[in-house]
XYZ file of C-alpha atoms in Angstrom:
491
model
C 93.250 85.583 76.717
C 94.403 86.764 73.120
C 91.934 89.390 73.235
C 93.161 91.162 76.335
C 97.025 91.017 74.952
C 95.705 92.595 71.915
C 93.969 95.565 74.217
C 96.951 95.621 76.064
C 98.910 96.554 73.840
C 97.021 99.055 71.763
C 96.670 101.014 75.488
C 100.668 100.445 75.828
C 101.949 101.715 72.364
C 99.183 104.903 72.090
C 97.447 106.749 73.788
C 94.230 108.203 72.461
C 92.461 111.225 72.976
C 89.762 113.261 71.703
C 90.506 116.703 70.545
C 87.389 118.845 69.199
C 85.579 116.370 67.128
C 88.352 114.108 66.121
C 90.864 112.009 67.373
C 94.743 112.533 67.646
C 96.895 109.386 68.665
C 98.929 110.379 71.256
C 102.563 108.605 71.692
C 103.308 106.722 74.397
C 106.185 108.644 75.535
C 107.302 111.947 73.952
C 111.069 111.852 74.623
C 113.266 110.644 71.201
C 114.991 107.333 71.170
C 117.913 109.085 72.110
C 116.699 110.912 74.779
C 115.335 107.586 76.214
C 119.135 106.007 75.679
C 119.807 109.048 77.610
C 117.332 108.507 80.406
C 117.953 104.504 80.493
C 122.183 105.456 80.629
C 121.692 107.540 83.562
C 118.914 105.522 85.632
C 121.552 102.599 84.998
C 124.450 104.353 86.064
C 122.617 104.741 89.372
C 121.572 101.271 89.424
C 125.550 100.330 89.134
C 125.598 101.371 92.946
C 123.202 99.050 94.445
C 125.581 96.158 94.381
C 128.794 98.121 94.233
C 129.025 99.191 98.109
C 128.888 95.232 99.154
C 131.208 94.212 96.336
C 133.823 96.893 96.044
C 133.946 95.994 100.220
C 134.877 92.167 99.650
C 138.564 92.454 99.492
C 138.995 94.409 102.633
C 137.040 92.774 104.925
C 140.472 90.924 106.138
C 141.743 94.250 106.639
C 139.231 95.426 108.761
C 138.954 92.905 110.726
C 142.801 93.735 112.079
C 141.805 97.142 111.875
C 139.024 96.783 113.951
C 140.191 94.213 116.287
C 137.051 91.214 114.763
C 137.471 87.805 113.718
C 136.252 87.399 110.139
C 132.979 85.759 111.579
C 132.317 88.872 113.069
C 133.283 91.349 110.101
C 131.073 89.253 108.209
C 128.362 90.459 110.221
C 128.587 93.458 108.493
C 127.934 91.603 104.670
C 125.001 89.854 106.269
C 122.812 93.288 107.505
C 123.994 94.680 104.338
C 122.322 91.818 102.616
C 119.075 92.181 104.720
C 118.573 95.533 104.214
C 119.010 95.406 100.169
C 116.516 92.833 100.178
C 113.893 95.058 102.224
C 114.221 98.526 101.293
C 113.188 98.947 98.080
C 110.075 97.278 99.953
C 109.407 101.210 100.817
C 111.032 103.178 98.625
C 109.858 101.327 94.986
C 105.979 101.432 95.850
C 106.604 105.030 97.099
C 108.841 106.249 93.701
C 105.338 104.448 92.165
C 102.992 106.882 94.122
C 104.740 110.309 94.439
C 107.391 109.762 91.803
C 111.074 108.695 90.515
C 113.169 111.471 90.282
C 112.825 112.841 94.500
C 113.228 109.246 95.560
C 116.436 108.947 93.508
C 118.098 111.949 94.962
C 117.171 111.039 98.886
C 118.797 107.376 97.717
C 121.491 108.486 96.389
C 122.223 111.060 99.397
C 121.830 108.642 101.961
C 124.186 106.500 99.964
C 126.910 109.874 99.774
C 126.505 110.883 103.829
C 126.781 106.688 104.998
C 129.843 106.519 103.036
C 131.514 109.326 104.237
C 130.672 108.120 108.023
C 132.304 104.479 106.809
C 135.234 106.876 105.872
C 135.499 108.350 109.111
C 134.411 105.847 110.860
C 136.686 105.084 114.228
C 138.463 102.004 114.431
C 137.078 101.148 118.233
C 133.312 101.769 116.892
C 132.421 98.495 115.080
C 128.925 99.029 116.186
C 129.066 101.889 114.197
C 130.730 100.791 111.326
C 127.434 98.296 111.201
C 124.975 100.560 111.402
C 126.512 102.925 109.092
C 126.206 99.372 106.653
C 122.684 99.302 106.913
C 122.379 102.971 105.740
C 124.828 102.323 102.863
C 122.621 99.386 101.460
C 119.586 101.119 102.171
C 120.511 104.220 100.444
C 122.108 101.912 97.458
C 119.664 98.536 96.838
C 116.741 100.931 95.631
C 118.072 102.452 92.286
C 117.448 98.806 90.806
C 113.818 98.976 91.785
C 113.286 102.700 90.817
C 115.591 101.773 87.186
C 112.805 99.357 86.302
C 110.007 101.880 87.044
C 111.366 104.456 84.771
C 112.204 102.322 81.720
C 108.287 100.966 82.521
C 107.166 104.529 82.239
C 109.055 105.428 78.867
C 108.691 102.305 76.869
C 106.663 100.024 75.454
C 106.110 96.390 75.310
C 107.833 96.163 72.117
C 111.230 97.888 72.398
C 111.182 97.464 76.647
C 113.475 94.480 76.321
C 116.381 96.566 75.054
C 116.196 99.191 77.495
C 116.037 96.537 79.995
C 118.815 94.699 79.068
C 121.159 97.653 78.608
C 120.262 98.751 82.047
C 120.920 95.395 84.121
C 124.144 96.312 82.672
C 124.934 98.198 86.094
C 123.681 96.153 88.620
C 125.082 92.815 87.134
C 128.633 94.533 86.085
C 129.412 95.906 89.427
C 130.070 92.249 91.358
C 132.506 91.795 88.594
C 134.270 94.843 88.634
C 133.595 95.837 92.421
C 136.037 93.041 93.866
C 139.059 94.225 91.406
C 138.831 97.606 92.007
C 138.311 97.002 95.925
C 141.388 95.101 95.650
C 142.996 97.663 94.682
C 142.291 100.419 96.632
C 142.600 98.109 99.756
C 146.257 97.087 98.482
C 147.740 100.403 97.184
C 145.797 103.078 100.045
C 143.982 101.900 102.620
C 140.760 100.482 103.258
C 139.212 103.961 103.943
C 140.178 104.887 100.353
C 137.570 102.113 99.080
C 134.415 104.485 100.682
C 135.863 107.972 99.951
C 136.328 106.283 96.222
C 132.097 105.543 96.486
C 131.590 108.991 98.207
C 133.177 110.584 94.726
C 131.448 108.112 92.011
C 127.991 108.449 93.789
C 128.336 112.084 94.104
C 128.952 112.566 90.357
C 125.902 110.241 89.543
C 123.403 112.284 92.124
C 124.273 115.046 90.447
C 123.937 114.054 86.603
C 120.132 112.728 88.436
C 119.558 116.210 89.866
C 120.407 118.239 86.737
C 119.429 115.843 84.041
C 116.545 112.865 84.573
C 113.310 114.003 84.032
C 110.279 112.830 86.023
C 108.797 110.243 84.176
C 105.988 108.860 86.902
C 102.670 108.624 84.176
C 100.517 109.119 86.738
C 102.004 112.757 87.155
C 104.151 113.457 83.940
C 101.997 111.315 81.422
C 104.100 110.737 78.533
C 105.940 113.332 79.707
C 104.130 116.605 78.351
C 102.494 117.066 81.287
C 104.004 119.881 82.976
C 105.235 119.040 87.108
C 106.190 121.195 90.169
C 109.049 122.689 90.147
C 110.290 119.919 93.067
C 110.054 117.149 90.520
C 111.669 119.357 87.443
C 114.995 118.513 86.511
C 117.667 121.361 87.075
C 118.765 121.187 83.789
C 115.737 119.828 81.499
C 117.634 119.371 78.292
C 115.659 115.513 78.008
C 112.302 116.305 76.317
C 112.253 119.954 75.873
C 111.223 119.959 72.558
C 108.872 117.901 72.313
C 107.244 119.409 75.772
C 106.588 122.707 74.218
C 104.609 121.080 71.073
C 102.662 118.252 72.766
C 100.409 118.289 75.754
C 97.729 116.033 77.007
C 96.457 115.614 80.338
C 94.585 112.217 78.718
C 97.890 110.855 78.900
C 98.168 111.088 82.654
C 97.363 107.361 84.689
C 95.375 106.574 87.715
C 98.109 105.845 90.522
C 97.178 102.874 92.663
C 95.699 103.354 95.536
C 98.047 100.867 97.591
C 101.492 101.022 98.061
C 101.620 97.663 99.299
C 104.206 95.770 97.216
C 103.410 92.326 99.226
C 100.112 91.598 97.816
C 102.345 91.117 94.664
C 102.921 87.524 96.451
C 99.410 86.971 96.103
C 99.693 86.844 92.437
C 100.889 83.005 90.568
C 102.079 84.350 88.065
C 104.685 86.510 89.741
C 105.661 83.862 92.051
C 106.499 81.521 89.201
C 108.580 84.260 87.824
C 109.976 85.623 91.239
C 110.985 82.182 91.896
C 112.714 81.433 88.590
C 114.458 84.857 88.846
C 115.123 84.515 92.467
C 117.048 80.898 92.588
C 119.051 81.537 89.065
C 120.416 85.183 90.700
C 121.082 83.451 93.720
C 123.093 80.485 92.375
C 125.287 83.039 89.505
C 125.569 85.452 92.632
C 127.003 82.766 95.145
C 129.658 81.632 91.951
C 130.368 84.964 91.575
C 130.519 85.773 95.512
C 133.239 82.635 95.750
C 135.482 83.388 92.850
C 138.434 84.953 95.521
C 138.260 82.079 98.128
C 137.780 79.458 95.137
C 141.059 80.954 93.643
C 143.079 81.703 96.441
C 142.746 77.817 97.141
C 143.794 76.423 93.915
C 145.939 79.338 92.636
C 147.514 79.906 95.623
C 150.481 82.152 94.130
C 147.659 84.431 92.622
C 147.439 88.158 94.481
C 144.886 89.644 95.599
C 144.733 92.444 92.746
C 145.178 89.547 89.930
C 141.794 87.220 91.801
C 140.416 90.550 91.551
C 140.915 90.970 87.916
C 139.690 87.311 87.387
C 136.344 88.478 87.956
C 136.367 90.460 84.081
C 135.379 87.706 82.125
C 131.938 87.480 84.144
C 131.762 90.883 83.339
C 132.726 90.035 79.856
C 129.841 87.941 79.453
C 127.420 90.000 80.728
C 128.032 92.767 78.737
C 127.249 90.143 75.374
C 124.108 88.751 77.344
C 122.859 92.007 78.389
C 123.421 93.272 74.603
C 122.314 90.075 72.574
C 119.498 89.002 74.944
C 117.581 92.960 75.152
C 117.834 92.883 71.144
C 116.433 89.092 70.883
C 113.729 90.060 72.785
C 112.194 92.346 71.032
C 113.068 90.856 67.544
C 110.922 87.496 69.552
C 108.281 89.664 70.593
C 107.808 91.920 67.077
C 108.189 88.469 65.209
C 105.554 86.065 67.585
C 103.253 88.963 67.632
C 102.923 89.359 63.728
C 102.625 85.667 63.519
C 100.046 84.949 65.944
C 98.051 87.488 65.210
C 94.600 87.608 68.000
C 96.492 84.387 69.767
C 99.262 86.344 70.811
C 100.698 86.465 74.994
C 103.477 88.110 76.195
C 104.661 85.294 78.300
C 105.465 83.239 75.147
C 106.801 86.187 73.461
C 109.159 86.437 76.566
C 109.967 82.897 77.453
C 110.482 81.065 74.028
C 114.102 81.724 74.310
C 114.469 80.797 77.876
C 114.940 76.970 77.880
C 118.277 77.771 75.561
C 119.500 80.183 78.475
C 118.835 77.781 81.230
C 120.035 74.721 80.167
C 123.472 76.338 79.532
C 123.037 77.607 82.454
C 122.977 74.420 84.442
C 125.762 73.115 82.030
C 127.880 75.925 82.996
C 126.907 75.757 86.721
C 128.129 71.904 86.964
C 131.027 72.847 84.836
C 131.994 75.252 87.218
C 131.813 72.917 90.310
C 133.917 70.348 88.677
C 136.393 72.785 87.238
C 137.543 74.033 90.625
C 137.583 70.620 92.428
C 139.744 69.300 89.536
C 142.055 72.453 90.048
C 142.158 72.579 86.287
C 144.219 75.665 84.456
C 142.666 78.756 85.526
C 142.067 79.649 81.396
C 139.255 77.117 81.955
C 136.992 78.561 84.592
C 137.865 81.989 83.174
C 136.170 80.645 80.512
C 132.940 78.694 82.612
C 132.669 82.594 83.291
C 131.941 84.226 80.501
C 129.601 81.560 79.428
C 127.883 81.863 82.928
C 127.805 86.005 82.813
C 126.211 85.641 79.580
C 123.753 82.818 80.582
C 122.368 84.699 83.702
C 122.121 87.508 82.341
C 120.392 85.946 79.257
C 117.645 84.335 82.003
C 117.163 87.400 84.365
C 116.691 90.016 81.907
C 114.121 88.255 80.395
C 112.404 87.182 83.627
C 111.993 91.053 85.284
C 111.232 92.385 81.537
C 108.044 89.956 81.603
C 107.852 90.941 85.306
C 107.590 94.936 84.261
C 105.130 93.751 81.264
C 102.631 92.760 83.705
C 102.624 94.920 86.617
C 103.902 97.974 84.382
C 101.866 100.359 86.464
C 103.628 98.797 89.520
C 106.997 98.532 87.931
C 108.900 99.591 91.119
C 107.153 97.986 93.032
C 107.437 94.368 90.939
C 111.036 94.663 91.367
C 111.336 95.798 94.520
C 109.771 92.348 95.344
C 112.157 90.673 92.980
C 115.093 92.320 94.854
C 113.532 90.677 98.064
C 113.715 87.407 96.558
C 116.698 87.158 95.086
C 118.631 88.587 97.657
C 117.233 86.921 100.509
C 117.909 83.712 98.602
C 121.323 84.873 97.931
C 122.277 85.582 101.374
C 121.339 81.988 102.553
C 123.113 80.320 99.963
C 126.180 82.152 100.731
C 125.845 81.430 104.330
C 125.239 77.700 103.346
C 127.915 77.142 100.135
C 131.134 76.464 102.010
C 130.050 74.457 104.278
C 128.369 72.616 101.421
C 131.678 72.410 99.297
C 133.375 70.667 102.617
C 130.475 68.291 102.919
C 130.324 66.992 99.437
C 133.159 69.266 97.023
C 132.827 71.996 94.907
C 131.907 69.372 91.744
C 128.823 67.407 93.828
C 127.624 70.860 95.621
C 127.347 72.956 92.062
C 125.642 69.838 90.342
C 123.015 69.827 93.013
C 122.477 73.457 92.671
C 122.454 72.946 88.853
C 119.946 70.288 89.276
C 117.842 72.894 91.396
C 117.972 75.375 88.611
C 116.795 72.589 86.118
C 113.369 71.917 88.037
C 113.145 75.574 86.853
C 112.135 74.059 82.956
C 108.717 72.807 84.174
C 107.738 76.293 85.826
C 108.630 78.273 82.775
C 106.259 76.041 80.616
C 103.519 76.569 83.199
C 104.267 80.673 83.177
C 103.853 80.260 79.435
C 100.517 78.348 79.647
C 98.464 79.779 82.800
C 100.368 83.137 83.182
C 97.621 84.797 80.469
C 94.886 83.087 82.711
C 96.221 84.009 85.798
C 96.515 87.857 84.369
C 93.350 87.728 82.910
C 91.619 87.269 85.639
C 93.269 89.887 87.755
C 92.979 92.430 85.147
C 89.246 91.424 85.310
C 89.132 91.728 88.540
C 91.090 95.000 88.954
C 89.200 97.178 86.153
C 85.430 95.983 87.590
C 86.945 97.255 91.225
C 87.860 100.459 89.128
C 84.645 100.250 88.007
C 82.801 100.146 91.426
C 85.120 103.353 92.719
C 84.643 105.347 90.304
C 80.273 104.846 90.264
C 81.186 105.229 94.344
């Protein structure tokens, strides 16, 4: 398996092509690394809004209800289709952003996202069947910018500097459940709940159009390393990213094969992505349903708290993800330059990606069981304020690591890879949030969050098996994949 690391990643930091009778090494992307700061800071400013729209709308859902005339049961109807559809849409749109491109899909997202909000906005008070349906629109104009984030930092980077990119854009998706609830809190408190969607209608609009005059198209299978010139439908309005470099390099050899299927479920098919769908997927899920719980946790044992203050007790997650986002994207690629020069032809990625990982979890679980005891004990609120930080930094530690190995081997299917992560996770997610309080009156906060930390440390033995099959399991696909090539192309 060393050997086809070692060919993988000559293919993924050059690209060669013959020119007359020598050969020129071609880069693997032309943009600058500030232009690609530039193209990861705006592809994660859109991914900020997949989670926003449910999170900024936590704090209001009593006041709809009264608004609406619903019990909270039934207003929390409208949590549970948003949580379907951000699992399953990016089932479509990710494998179709990996066919026909990034840069159209991202401006029909982020549209949908703009026109559902405004109908939330206006949305009449005797219409709640509205008000649901205009959900589902909302999350499935939102939950894709995650999927199509991943496939762009995929198509600009390579193996060896991927995991900062990566872990400065999870920045956006994992900040907003932290800062959503305070500034929905907010809004709700000081002007109404319908000030909470004009508020998204305003942010959104500024980010489609930053996407429409600024982000390139960076698909390889159309743009290459981005010399390749594109229709005018794919050009940005404004294409100040890679202009230089455009007008001195160009080589069609640069330009992939797309696949031929757009199927993201045979993904499933594949061990090795279930191990690491399945890692990623319970992890998110248990951090998500913490984070999900903060205001009712509070509100129970801080009773004099208000509802702006809960909301500003959900900063020092954020807090912590901001250092695990920035310390964990650096480690990894110091890990992966470092293993690589030591182990030479016995190299794999999935060590190079998971050596750090059993640190992560098992302060993780520490902080997870912390948590659970922390709140039954009502202890002073400085102490799960600080469980938080600790657990911000420790899932973000885990899950940028986990889709950065998951974009390493499906690269060409980046979108698509996450899209099925997204599935997982959320869909995960949405039952243990339908299952955690009654679990906390069954058995207490401190016996409910040490089983669920006990779930996350039967994780350990599925990391070491990712590390010691996943370059079998990828060889043989790989194998599989280029003698299928093969066949086409003598068909």
């Amino acid at each position: 398996m060393a050997m086809v690391d070692i060919k993988q990643e000559q293919a993924d930091e050059a690209v060669i092509s013959a020119v007359g009778a020598g050969v020129v090494e071609m880069p693997y992307s032309i943009y600058s690394g500030k232009e690609k700061w530039l193209i990861v800071g705006m592809v994660g400013l859109a991914g900020f809004y997949s989670p926003l729209p449910a999170n900024i709308y936590f704090p209001a859902i009593p006041t709809l209800a009264r608004a609406f005339g619903q019990s909270i049961d039934a207003m929390n109807q409208t949590v549970t289709v948003y949580l379907v559809f951000q699992a399953l849409s990016p089932m479509l749109w990710g494998p179709i952003s990996d066919r026909h491109g990034r840069r159209l899909v991202y401006l029909v997202c982020l549209s949908i996202l703009v026109a559902s909000s405004i109908g939330m906005a206006l949305c009449p008070t005797e219409h709640f069947w509205l008000l649901l349906c205009l959900r589902c629109f909302q999350s499935g104009g939102s939950a894709s910018t995650i999927a199509l984030g991943a496939g762009v930092i995929g198509d600009i980077s390579t193996t060896s500097e991927r995991g900062g990119y990566f872990g400065m854009f999870n920045l956006g998706p994992m900040l907003a459940p932290c800062i959503g609830p305070a500034l929905g809190g907010v809004l709700s408190q000081e002007l109404g709940w319908r000030s909470i969607f004009w508020t998204l209608v305003i942010m959104v609009a500024v980010c489609l159009l930053c996407i429409a005059l600024f982000l390139p198209e960076t698909l390889r299978s159309i743009a290459g390393n981005g010399s390749i010139p594109v229709p005018k439908r794919l050009r940005a309005l404004v294409p100040i990213v890679g202009r230089k470099a455009a007008h001195e390099i160009y080589d069609p050899a640069t330009k992939t094969k797309s696949k031929q299927s757009v199927n993201p479920f045979v993904l499933f098919t594949y061990p090795d992505v279930i191990v690491l769908l399945t890692f990623t997927g319970i992890v998110y899920a248990v951090n998500y349903t913490i984070t999900a719980t903060i205001s009712s946790a509070f509100s129970k044992i801080y009773p004099e708290l208000s509802e702006t203050v809960i909301g500003l007790c959900y900063l020092p997650t954020g807090a912590g993800m901001i250092i695990g986002s920035t310390m964990t994207g650096k480690m990894l690629d110091w890990e992966y330059a470092r293993i690589k020069k030591a182990a030479g032809e016995h190299f794999t990625i999935e060590y190079a990606r998971l050596r750090i990982m059993p640190f992560y979890l098992v302060l993780f679980i520490i902080c997870v069981i912390s948590w659970g005891w922390a709140i039954q004990a009502r202890a002073h609120m400085a102490v799960p304020l600080i469980i938080g930080v600790f657990l911000g930094w420790t899932s973000m530690g885990i899950l940028n690591t986990t889709m950065t190995l998951n974009i390493d081997i499906l690269q060409s299917r980046s979108s698509g890879a996450t899209a099925c992560t997204n599935l997982v996770r959320c869909s995960l997610a949405a039952i243990m949030i339908s299952v955690i309080d009654r679990m906390t009156s069954a058995w207490g906060d401190g016996w409910t969050y040490t089983f669920w930390g006990g779930i996350c440390a039967l994780l350990l033995p599925l990391m070491l098996l990712e590390i010691r099959m996943g370059p079998v399991w990828r060889g043989k696909r790989e194998a599989a994949e280029q003698e299928k090539s093969e066949c086409s192309e003598v068909d």
